[in-house]
Tab-separated table of C-alpha atoms in Angstrom:
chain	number	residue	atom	x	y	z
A	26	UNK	CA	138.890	111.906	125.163
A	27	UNK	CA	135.050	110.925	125.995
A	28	UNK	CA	134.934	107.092	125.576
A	29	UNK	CA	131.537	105.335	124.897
A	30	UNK	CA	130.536	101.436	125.106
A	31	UNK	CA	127.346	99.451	124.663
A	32	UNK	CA	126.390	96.036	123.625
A	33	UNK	CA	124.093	93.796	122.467
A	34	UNK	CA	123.295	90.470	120.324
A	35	UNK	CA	121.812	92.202	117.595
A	36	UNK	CA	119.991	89.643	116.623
A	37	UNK	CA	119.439	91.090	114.070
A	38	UNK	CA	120.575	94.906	113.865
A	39	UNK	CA	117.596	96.861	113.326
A	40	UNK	CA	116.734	100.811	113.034
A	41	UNK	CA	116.739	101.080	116.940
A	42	UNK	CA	120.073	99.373	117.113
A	43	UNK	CA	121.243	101.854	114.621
A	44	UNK	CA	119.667	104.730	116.349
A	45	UNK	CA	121.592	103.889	119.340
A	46	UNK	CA	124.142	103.579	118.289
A	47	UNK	CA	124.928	106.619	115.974
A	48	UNK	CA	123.609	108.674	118.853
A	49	UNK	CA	125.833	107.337	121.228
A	50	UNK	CA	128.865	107.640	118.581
A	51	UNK	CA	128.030	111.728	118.654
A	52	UNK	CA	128.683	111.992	122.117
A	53	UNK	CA	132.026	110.545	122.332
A	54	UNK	CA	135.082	110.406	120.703
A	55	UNK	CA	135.152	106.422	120.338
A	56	UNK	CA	132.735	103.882	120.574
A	57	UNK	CA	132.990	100.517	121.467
A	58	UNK	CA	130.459	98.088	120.359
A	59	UNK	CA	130.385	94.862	121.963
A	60	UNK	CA	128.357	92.074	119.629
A	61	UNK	CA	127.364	89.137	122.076
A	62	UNK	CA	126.610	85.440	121.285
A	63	UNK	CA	125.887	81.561	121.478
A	64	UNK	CA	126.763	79.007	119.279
A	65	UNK	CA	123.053	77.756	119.102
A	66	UNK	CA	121.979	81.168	117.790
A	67	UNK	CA	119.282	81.273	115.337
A	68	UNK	CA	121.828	83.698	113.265
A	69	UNK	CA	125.702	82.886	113.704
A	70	UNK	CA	127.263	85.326	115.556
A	71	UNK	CA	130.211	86.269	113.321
A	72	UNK	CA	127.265	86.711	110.542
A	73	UNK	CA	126.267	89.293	112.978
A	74	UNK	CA	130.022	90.868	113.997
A	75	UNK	CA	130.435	91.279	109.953
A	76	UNK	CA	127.074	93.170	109.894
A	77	UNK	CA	127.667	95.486	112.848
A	78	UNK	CA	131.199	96.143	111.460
A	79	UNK	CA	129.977	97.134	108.312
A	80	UNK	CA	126.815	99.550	109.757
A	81	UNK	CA	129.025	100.808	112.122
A	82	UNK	CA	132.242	101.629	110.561
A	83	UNK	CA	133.786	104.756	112.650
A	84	UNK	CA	132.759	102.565	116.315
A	85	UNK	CA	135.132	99.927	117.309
A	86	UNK	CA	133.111	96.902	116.974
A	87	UNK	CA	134.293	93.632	118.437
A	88	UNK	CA	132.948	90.044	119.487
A	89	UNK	CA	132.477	87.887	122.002
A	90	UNK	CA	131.054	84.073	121.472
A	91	UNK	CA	132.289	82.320	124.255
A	92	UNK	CA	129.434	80.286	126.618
A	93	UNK	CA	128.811	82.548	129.368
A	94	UNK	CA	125.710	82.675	131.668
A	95	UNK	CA	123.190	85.257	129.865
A	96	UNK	CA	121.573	86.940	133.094
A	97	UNK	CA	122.369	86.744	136.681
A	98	UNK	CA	120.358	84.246	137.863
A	99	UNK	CA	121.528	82.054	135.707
A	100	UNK	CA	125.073	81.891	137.822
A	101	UNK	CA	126.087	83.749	141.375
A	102	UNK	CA	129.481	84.707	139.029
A	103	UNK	CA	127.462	85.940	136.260
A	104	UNK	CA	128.955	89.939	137.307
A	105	UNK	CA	132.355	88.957	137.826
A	106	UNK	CA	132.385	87.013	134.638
A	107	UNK	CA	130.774	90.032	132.310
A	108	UNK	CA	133.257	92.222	134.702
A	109	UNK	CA	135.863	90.513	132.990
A	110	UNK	CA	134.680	90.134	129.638
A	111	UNK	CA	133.745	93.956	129.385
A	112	UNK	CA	137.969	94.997	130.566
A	113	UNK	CA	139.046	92.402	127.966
A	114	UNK	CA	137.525	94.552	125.340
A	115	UNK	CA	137.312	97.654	126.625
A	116	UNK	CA	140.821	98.289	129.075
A	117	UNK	CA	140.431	101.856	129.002
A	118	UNK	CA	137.960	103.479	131.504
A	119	UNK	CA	134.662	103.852	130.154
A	120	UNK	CA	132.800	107.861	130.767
A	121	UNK	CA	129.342	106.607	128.895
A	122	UNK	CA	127.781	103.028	129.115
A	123	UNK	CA	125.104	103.170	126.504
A	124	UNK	CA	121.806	101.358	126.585
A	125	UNK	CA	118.406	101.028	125.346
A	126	UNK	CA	117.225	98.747	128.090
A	127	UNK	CA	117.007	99.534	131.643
A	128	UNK	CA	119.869	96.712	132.151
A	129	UNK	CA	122.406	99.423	131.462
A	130	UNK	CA	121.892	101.338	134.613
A	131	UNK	CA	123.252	98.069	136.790
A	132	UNK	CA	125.661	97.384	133.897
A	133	UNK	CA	127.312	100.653	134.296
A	134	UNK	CA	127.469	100.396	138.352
A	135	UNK	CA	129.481	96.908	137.638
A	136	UNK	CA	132.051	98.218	134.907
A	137	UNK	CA	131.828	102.060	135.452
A	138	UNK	CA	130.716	104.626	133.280
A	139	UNK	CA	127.885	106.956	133.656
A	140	UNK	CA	125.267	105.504	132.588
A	141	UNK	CA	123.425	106.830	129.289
A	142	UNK	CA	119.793	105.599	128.192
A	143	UNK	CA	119.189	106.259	124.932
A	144	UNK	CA	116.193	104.480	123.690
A	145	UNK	CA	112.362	104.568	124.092
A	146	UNK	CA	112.381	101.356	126.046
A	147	UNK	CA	114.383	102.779	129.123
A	148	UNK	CA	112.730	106.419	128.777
A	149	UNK	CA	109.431	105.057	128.492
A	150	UNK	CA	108.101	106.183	125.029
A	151	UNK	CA	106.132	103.210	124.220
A	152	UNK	CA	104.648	104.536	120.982
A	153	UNK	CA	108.387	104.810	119.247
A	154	UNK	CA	107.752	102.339	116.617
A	155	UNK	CA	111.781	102.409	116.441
A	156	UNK	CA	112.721	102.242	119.700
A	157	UNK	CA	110.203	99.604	120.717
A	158	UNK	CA	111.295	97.377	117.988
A	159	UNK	CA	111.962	93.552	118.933
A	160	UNK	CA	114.417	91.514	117.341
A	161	UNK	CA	112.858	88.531	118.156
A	162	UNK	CA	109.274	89.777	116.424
A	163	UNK	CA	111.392	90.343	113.521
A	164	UNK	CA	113.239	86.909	113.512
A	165	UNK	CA	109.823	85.497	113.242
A	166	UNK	CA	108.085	88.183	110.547
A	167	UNK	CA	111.301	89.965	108.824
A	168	UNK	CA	108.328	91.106	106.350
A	169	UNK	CA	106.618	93.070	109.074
A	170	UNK	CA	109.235	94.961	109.859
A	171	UNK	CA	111.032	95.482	106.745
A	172	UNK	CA	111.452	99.257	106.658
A	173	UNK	CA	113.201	99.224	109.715
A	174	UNK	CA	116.132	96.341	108.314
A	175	UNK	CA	119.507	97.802	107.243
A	176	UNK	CA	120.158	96.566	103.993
A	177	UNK	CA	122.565	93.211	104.658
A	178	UNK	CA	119.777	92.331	106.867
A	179	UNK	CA	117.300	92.530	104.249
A	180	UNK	CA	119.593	90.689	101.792
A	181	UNK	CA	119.656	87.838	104.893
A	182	UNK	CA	115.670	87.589	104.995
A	183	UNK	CA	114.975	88.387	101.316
A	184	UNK	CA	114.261	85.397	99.634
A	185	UNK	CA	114.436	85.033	95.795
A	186	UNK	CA	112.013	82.453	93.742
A	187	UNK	CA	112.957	81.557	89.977
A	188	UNK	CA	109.962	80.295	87.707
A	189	UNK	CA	111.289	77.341	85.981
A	190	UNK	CA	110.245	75.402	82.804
A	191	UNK	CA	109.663	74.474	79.203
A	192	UNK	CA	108.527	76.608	76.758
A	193	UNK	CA	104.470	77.865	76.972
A	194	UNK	CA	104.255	76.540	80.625
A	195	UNK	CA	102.732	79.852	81.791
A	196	UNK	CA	105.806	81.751	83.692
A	197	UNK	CA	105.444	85.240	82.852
A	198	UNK	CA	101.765	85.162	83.196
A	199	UNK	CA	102.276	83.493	86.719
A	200	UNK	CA	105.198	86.050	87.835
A	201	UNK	CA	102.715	89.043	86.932
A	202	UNK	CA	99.931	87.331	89.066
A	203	UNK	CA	102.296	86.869	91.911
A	204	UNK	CA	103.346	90.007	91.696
A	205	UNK	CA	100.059	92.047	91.654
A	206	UNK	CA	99.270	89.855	94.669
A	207	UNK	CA	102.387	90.141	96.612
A	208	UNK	CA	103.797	93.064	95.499
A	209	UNK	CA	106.886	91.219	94.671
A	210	UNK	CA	109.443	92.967	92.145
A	211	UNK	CA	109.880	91.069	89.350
A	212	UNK	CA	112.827	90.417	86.805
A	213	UNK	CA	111.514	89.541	83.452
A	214	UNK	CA	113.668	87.544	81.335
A	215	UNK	CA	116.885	88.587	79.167
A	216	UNK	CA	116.764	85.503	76.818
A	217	UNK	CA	113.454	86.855	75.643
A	218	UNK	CA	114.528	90.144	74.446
A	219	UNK	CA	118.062	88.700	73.208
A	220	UNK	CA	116.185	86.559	70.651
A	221	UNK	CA	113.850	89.517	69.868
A	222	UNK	CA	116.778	91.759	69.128
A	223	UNK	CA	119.401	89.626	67.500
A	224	UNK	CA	117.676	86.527	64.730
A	225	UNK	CA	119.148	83.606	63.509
A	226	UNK	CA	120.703	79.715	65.556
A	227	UNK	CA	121.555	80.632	68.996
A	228	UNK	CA	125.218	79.961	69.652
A	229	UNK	CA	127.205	78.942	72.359
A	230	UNK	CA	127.707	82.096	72.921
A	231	UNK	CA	124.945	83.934	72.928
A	232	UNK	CA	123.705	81.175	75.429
A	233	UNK	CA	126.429	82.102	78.030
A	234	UNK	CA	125.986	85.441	77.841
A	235	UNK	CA	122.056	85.136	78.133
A	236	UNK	CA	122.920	83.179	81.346
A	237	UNK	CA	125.263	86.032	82.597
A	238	UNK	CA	123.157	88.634	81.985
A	239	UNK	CA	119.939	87.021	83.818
A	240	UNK	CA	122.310	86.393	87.026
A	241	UNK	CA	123.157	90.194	86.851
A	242	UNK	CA	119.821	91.075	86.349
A	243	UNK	CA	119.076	89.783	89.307
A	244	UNK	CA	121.424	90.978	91.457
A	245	UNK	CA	121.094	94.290	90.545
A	246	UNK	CA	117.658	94.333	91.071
A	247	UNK	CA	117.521	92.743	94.807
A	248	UNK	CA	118.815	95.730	96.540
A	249	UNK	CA	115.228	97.493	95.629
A	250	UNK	CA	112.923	94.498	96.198
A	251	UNK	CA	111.155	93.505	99.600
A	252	UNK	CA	110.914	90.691	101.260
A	253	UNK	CA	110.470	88.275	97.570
A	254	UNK	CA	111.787	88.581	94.316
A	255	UNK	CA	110.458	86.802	91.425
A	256	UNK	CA	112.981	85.944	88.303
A	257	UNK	CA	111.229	85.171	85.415
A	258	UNK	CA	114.416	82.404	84.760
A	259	UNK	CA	117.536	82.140	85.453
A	260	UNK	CA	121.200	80.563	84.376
A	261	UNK	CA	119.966	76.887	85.671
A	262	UNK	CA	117.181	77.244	82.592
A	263	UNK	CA	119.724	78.437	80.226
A	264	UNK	CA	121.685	75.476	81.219
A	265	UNK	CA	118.460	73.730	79.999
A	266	UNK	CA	118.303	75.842	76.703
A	267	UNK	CA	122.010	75.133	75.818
A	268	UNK	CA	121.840	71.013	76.285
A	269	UNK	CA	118.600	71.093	74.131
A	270	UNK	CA	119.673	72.881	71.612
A	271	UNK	CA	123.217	72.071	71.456
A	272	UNK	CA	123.414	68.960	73.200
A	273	UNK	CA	125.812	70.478	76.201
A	274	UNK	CA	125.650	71.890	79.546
A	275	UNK	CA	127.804	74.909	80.122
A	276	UNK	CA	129.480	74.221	83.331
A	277	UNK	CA	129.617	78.023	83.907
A	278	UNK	CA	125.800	78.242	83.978
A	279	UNK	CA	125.008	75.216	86.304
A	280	UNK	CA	127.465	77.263	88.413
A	281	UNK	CA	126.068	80.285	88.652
A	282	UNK	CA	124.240	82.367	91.674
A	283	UNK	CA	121.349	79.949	92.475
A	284	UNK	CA	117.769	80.911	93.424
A	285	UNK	CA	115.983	79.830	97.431
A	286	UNK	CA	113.534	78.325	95.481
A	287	UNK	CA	112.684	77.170	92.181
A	288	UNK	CA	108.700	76.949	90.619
A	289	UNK	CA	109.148	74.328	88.203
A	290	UNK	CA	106.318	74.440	85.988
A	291	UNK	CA	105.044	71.019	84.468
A	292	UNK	CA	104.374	71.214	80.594
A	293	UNK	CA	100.172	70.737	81.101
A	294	UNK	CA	99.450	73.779	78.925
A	295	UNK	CA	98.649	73.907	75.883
A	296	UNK	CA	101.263	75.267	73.575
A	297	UNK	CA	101.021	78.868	72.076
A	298	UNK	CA	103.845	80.015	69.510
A	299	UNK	CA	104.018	83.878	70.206
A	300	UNK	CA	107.349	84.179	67.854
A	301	UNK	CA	110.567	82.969	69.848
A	302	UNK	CA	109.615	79.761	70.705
A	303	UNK	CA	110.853	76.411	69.585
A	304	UNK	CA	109.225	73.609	70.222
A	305	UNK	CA	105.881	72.666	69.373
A	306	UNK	CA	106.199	68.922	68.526
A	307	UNK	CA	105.209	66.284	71.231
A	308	UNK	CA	107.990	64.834	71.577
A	309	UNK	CA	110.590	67.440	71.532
A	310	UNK	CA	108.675	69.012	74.394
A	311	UNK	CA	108.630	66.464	76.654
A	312	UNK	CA	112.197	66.051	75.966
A	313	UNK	CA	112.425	69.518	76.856
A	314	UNK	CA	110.313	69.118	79.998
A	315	UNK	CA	112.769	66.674	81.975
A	316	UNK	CA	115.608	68.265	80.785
A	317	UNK	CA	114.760	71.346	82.627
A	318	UNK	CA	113.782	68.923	85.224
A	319	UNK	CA	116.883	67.349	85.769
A	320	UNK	CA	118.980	70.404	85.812
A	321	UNK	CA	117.196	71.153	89.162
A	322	UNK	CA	118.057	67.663	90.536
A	323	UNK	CA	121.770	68.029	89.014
A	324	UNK	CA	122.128	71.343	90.926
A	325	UNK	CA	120.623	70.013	94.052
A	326	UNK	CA	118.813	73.035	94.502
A	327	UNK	CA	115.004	72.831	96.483
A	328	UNK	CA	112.260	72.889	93.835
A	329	UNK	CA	108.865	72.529	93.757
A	330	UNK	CA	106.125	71.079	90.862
A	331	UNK	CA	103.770	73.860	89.764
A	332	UNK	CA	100.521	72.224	87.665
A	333	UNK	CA	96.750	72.991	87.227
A	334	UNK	CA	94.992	75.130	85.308
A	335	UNK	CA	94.276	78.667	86.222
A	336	UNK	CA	93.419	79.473	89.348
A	337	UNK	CA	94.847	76.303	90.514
A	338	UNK	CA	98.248	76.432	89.138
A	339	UNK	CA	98.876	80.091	90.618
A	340	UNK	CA	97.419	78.556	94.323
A	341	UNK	CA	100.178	75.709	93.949
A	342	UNK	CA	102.708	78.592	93.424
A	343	UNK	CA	101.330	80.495	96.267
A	344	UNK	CA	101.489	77.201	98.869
A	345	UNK	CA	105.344	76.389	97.757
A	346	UNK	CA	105.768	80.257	98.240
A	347	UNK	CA	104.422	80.335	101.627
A	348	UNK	CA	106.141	77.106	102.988
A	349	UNK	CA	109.454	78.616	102.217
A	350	UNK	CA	111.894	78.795	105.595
């Protein structure tokens, strides 16, 4: 039996990772996969252990967190300690050591193990766009590289914004505009089309299903968007919707899958009735207005105010877009 090993912080996995690794897994008969980390790390290690274990299935894949120096100047034990570390998890005698980094060849003298250098970085082929990739240049522009992010990685970077507020407050027209600029997918809104389809008092009811089927809307969609999706609304504004019109507010909907950020739009529009909606007197929608508002406070979720006309209410979108962490 050919044994393999390799390791890394993966921080995060990315296509050269990957690469590595499923070529190293066709030369041997089992793979070990060694996921390294600190407790400072700008992603938690077991976040990144879960990850590996789920895009690398058929390779052993196993962890190691505790404090240990990280190169050997750093400590005149730093061999004998990653001596150690690599027996713990790997007892059996290793025939490849795997790497994409010219550390491997010294690695592979301390722990044994011929070494294997897979990757464009050790072999010298600069212009791989895969094997050149840099974990830290993607910690600090995910966008940039999104292609080359297996999907729970994507799902850690992506980052979903919900447009939020009273009727006629210029949501829909905003998501298209942010869309066409950012080439953000966008989830329109179920509420919309359940009014259009079925007439008459909304219920209960239809109000908690309109909430569950915007959260699965959503979900559903994120697997195919980039680095920003755009709901139109969510369950927090249904939450709004049901204490308006029925004077309660549906536990199950302030409960529900919540947003990274929320646009909430202030009611400086001027109303336009375009069939479903309700309120036109004064009153009534300013009632509205900080109802809506204080859902976001209830929920303690981050929001920001989204006013102006025009052009300047889709740059105050853009700026509380672009400050997101």
């Amino acid at each position: 039996m050919k044994r393999g090993f390799l390791l890394g912080k993966f921080m995060p996995p990315h296509a050269g990772h990957l690469s590595l690794i499923r070529a190293a897994r066709a030369l041997v008969d089992e793979l070990t996969v060694l996921v390294c980390w600190l407790p400072d790390d700008p992603i938690p290690g077991e976040t990144r252990l879960q990850w590996m274990r789920a895009l690398a299935p058929d390779c052993r894949v196993v962890g190691h967190g505790a404090v240990v120096p990280q190169a050997p100047e750093d400590s005149a034990d730093f061999w004998p300690i990653w001596r150690a570390i690599v027996a713990e998890v790997h007892p059996e005698p290793i025939d490849y050591l795997f790497a994409g980094e010219d550390y491997g060849a010294e690695l592979a003298r301390q722990v044994g193990g011929f070494f294997v250098p897979l990757g464009g970085r050790v072999l010298g082929l600069s212009d791989d766009p895969v094997a050149g990739l840099s974990a830290s240049a993607i910690r600090a522009d995910p966008a940039a590289h999104w292609r080359y992010l297996p999907a729970p990685v994507q799902a850690h970077y992506r980052r979903t914004v919900c447009l939020h507020g009273a009727e006629s407050t210029g949501k829909s027209t905003l998501a298209a505009a942010l869309a066409a600029e950012t080439g953000a997918l966008t989830v329109g809104e179920y509420g919309r089309s359940h009014c259009e389809v079925h007439e008459g008092p909304l219920t209960l009811d239809d109000l908690l299903l309109i909430g569950r089927a915007q959260t699965a809307m959503i979900a559903a969609a994120a697997p195919y968007a980039g680095p920003l999706l755009i709901a139109d609304t969510d369950a927090l504004m249904t939450a709004a919707w049901a204490e308006m019109l029925l004077g309660t507010r549906p536990a199950a909907l302030m409960q529900a899958a919540k947003c990274d950020l929320y646009l909430l739009f202030e009611p400086d529009l001027p109303w336009v009735d375009d069939g479903t909606r309700f309120f036109s007197d004064s009153a009534d929608r300013h009632r509205f207005a900080m109802i809506v508002e204080q859902v976001l406070v209830d929920a303690g979720v981050p929001f920001a105010r989204v006013s102006g006309q025009g052009e300047a209410r889709l740059a105050a979108a853009r700026a509380a877009i672009g400050a997101m962490e």
